[in-house]
Coordinates of C-alpha atoms and ligand atoms in Angstrom, one line a residue:
X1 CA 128.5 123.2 65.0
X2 CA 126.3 124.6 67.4
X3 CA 126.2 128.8 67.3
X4 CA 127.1 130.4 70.7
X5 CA 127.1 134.2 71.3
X6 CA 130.1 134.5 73.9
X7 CA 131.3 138.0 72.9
X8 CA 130.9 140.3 70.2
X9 CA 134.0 139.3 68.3
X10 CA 132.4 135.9 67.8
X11 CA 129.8 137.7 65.4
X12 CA 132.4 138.9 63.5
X13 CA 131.4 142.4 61.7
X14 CA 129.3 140.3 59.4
X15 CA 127.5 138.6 62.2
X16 CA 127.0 141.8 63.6
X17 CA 125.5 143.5 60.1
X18 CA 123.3 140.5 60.1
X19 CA 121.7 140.9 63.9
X20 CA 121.4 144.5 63.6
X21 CA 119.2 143.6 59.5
X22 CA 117.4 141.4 61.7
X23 CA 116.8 143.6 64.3
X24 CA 115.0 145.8 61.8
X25 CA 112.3 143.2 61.6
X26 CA 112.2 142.3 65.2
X27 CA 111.2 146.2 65.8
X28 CA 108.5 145.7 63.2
X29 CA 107.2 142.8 64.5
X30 CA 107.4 144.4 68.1
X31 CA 104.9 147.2 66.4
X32 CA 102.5 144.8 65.3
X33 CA 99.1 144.5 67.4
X34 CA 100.1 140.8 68.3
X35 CA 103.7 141.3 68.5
X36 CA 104.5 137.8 68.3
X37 CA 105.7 135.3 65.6
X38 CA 105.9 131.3 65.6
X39 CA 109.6 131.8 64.6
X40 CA 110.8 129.7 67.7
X41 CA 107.3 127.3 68.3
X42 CA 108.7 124.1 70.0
X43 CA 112.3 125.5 71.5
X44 CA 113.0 126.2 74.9
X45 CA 115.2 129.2 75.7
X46 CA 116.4 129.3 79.4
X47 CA 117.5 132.0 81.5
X48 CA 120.3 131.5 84.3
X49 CA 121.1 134.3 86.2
X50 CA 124.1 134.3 88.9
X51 CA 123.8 138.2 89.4
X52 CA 120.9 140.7 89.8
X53 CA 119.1 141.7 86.5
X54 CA 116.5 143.9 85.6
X55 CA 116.7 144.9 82.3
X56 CA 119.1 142.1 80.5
X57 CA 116.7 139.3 82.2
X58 CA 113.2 140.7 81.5
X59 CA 114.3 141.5 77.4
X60 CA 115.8 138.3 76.9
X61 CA 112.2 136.4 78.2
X62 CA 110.3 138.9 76.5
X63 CA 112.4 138.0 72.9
X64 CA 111.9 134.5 73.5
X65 CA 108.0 134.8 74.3
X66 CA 107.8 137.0 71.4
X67 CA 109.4 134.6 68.8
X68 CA 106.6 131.5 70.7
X69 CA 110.1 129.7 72.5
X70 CA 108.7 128.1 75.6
X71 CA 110.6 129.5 78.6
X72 CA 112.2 129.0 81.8
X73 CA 114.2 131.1 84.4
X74 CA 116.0 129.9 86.7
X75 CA 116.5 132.0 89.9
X76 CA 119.8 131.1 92.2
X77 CA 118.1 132.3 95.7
X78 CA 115.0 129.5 95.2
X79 CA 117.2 126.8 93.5
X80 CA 119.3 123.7 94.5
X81 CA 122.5 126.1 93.9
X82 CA 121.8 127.1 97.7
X83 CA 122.1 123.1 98.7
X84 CA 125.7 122.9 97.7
X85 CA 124.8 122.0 94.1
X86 CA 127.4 123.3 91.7
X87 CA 127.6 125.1 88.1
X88 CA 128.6 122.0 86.1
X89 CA 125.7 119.6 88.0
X90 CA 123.4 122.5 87.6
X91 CA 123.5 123.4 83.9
X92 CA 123.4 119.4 83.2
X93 CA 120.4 118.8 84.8
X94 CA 119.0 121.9 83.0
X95 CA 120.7 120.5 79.8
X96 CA 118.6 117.2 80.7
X97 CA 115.4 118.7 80.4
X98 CA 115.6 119.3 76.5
X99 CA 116.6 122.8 76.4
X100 CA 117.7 125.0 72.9
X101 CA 119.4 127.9 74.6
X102 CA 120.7 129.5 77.8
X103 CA 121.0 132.8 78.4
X104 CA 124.0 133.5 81.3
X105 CA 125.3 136.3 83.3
X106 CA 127.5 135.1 86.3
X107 CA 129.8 137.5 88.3
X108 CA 132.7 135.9 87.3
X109 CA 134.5 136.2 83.8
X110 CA 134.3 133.6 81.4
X111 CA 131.7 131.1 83.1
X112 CA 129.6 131.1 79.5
X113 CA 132.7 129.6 77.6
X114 CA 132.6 127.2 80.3
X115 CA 129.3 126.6 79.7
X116 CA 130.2 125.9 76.0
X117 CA 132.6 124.0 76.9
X118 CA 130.7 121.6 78.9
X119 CA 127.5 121.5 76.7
X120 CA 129.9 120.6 73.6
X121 CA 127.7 118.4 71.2
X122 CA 124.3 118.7 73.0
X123 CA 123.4 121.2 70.6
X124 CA 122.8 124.0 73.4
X125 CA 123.5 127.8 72.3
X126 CA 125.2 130.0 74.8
X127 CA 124.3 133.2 74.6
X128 CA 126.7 135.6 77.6
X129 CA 124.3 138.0 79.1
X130 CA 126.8 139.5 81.5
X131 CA 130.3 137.9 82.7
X132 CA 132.1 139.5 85.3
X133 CA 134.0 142.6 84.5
X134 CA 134.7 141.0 81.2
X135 CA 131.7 141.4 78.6
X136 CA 127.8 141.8 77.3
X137 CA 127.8 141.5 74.1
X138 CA 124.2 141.8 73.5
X139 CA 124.6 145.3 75.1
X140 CA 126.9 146.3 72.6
X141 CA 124.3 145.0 69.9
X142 CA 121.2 147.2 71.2
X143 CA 123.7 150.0 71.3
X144 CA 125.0 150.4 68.2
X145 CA 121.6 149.4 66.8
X146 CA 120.4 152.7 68.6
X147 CA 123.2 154.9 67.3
X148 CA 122.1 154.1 64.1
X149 CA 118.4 155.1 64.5
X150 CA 119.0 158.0 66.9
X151 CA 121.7 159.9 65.4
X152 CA 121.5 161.4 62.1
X153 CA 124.6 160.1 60.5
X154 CA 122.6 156.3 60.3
X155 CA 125.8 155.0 60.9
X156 CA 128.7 154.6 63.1
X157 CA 130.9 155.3 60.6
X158 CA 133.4 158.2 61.5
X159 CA 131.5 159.0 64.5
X160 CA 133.0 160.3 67.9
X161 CA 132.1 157.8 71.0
X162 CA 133.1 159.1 74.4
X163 CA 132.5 155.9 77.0
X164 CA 132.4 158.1 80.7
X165 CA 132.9 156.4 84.4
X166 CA 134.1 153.0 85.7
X167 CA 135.6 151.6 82.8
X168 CA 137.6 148.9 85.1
X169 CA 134.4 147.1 86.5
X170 CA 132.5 147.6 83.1
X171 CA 131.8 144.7 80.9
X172 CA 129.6 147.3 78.8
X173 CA 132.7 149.2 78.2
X174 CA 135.2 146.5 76.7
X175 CA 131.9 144.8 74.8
X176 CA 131.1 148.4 73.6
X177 CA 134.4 149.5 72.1
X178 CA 134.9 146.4 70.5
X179 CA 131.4 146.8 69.0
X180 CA 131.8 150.2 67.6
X181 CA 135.2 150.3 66.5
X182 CA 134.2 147.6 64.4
X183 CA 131.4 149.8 62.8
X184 CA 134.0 152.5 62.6
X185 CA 133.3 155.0 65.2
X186 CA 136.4 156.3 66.7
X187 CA 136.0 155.6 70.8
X188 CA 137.5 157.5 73.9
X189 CA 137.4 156.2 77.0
X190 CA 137.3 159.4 79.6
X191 CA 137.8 158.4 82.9
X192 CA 140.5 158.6 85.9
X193 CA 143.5 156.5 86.0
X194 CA 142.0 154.5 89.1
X195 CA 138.6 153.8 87.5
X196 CA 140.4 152.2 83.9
X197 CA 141.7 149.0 83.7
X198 CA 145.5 148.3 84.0
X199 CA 146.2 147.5 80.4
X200 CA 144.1 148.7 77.8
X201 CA 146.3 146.5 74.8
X202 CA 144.2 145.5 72.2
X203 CA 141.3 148.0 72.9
X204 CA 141.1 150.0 69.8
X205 CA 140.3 153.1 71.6
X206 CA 142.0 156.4 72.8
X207 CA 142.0 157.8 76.5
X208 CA 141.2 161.0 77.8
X209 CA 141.3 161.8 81.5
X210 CA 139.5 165.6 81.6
X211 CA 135.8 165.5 80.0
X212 CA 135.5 168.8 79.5
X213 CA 137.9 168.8 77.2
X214 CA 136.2 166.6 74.9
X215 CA 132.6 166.5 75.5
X216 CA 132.1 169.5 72.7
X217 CA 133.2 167.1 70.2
X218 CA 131.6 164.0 71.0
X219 CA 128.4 162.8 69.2
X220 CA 127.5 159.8 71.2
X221 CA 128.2 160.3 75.1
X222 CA 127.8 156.8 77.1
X223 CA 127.9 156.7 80.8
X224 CA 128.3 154.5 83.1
X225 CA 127.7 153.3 86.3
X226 CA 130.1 153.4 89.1
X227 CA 129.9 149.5 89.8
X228 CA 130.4 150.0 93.8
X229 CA 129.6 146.4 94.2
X230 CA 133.1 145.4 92.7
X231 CA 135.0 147.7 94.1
X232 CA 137.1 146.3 96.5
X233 CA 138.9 149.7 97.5
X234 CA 137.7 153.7 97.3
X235 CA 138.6 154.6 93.8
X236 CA 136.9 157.6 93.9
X237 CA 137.2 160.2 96.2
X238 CA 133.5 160.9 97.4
X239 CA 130.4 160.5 94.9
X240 CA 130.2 164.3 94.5
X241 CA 134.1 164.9 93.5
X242 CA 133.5 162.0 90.9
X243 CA 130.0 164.1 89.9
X244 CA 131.8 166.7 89.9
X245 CA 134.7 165.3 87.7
X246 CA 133.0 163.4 85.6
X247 CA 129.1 163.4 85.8
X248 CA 127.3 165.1 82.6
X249 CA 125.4 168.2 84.3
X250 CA 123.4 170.2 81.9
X251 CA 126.0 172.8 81.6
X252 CA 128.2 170.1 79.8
X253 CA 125.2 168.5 77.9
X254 CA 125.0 172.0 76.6
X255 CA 128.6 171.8 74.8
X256 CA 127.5 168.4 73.1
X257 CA 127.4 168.4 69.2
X258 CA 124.0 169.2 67.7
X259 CA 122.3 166.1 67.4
X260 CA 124.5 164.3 70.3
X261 CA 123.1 161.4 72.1
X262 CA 123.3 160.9 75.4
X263 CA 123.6 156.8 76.6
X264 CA 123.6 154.9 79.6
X265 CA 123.0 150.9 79.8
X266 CA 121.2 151.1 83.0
X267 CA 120.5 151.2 86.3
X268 CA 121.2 155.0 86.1
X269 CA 122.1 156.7 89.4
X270 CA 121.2 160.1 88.7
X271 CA 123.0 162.8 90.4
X272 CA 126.3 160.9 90.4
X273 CA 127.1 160.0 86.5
X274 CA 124.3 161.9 84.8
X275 CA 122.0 164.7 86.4
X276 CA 118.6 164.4 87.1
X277 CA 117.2 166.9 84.0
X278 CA 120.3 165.6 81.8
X279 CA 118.4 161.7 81.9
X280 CA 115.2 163.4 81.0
X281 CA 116.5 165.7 77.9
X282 CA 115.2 164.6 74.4
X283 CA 118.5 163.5 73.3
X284 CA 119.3 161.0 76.3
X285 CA 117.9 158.1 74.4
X286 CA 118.1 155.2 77.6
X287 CA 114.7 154.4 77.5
X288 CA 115.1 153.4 73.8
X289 CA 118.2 151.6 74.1
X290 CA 116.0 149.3 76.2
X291 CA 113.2 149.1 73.9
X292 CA 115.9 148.3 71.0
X293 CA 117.6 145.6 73.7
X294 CA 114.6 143.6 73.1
X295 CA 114.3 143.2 69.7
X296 CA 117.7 143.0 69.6
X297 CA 117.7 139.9 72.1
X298 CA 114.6 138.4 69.4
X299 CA 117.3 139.0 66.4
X300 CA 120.3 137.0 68.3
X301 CA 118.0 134.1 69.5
X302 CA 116.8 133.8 66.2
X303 CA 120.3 134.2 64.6
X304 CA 121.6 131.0 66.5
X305 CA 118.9 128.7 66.5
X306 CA 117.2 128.7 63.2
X307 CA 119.9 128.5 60.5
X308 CA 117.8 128.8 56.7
X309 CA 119.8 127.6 53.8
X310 CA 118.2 130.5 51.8
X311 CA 119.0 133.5 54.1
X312 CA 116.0 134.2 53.7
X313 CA 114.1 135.7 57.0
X314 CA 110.3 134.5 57.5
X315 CA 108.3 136.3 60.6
X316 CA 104.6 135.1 59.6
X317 CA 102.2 132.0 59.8
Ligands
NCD401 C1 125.0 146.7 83.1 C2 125.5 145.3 83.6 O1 124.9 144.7 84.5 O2 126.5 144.9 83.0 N1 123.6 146.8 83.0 C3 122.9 146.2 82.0 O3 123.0 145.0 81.7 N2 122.0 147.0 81.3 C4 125.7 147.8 83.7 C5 125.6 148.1 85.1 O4 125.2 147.3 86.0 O5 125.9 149.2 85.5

């Protein structure tokens, strides 16, 4: 059966102890002078991207040119999507070309199980970078993978998560608290009534509506963005009661833990969920979450598509 990566539950906490050991050797390969390996020589890894990336797209082509996949991206504005040409005829001609893997984010949730769906028996992995407001599972990955290395605990274990902003528009969020309640960690979403989702069944998390009263006991604080784009109504009163509300300043940095991280999964708009000198503090660790999001992306890519008997992991020749 061909392996997809649709959301984090499909990893399974086994699947996700496995990527995040593999990760460990992605990083190391990442540090070598050459940081490249022959693991993927011969397979083509695609990239099909419905919504504006930065980050997500730029990893994922960097972990597959890292691991020697040939690849290709495929950009909506310059394609045949703009002459009427729709989803299902576009990922089958992709599928035509010979392809191993496709990399998706689309604005609407649940277009990569589509996408399994349709590619059934052509041997094509799925990997969801980004559906809707629904998840981003490879997010969650590069996360937890950074909790482990940044904090001193190692582990996620009995750790205190406090996910900050626009929970409702985030598929960071959901992906996240699926992630790291698997791992352990005990997660709190803070965030206003209007800015959380209407039912939170199912989330193993608890709620908390007034940060200050629990950012002195959080050890991992993870903001987000407020997704203006999907808001289809003012949720927020003005950008600077919400900063106000619910942005970390430095005053309430300050009352973090000892050894408290301070996460965001990027674009950062500083001055409404994080301050300016808050991004830049030792402990806000967003520039490593990106470096970790690539070999993360290597780890997951190599995960699906090479499948030895042994379990045994081979980086050189
Ligand atoms: C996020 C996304 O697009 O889901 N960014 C990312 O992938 N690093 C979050 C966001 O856009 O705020």
């Amino acid at each position: 059966m061909t392996a997809h990566l649709l959301c984090v539950d499909d990893l399974g906490p086994d699947g996700v102890e496995a990527v995040l050991k593999l990760t460990d050797s992605m990083v190391e390969v990442g540090r070598r002078d050459i940081p490249k390996v022959p693991a993927l020589r011969g397979r083509t890894v695609v990239s099909l991207f419905y919504e504006d990336s930065t980050r997500t797209r730029l990893s994922f082509e960097t972990a597959a040119k890292r691991l020697s996949a040939d690849t290709m991206s495929f950009s909506v504005s310059t394609s045949a999507v703009k002459k009427g040409e729709s989803l299902r005829d576009t990922v089958l001609t992709i599928e035509a070309m010979g392809i191993d893997a496709l990399v998706v984010r689309h604005a609407s949730s649940g277009v990569p199980w589509q996408l399994a769906a349709w590619l059934a028996g052509s041997g094509v992995s799925v990997v969801n970078a980004g559906d809707g407001w629904h998840e981003h599972p490879t997010q969650a990955l590069l996360d937890a993978y950074t909790i482990r290395n940044e904090h001193k605990a190692g582990s996620l274990e009995g750790l205190r998560v406090g996910i900050v902003g626009d929970v409702k528009h985030s598929r960071v969020a959901r992906s996240n608290v699926f992630c790291f309640a698997m791992l352990g960690a005990s997660v709190t979403l803070v965030a206003p009534p209007t800015l959380l989702p209407a039912s939170l069944d199912g989330w193993p998390c608890d709620v908390a509506h007034d940060l200050d009263e629990v950012v002195g006991e959080l050890d991992v604080c993870y903001l987000l963005r407020l997704q203006q784009e999907r808001m289809t109504e003012a949720l927020v009163p003005s950008l600077r009661e919400y900063a106000f509300s619910y942005g970390l300043d430095l005053a309430r940095a300050q009352r973090l833990p000892a050894g408290a991280l301070v996460m965001h999964p990027g674009p950062i708009n500083r001055g409404v969920e994080i301050a300016p000198e808050v991004a830049d503090l030792p402990c806000a660790v967003i520039t490593r979450q990106v470096a970790n999001g690539v070999a993360v992306r290597m780890a997951v890519l190599f995960h699906l598509l090479t499948a030895p008997a042994d379990g045994e992991v081979r980086l050189d020749g």
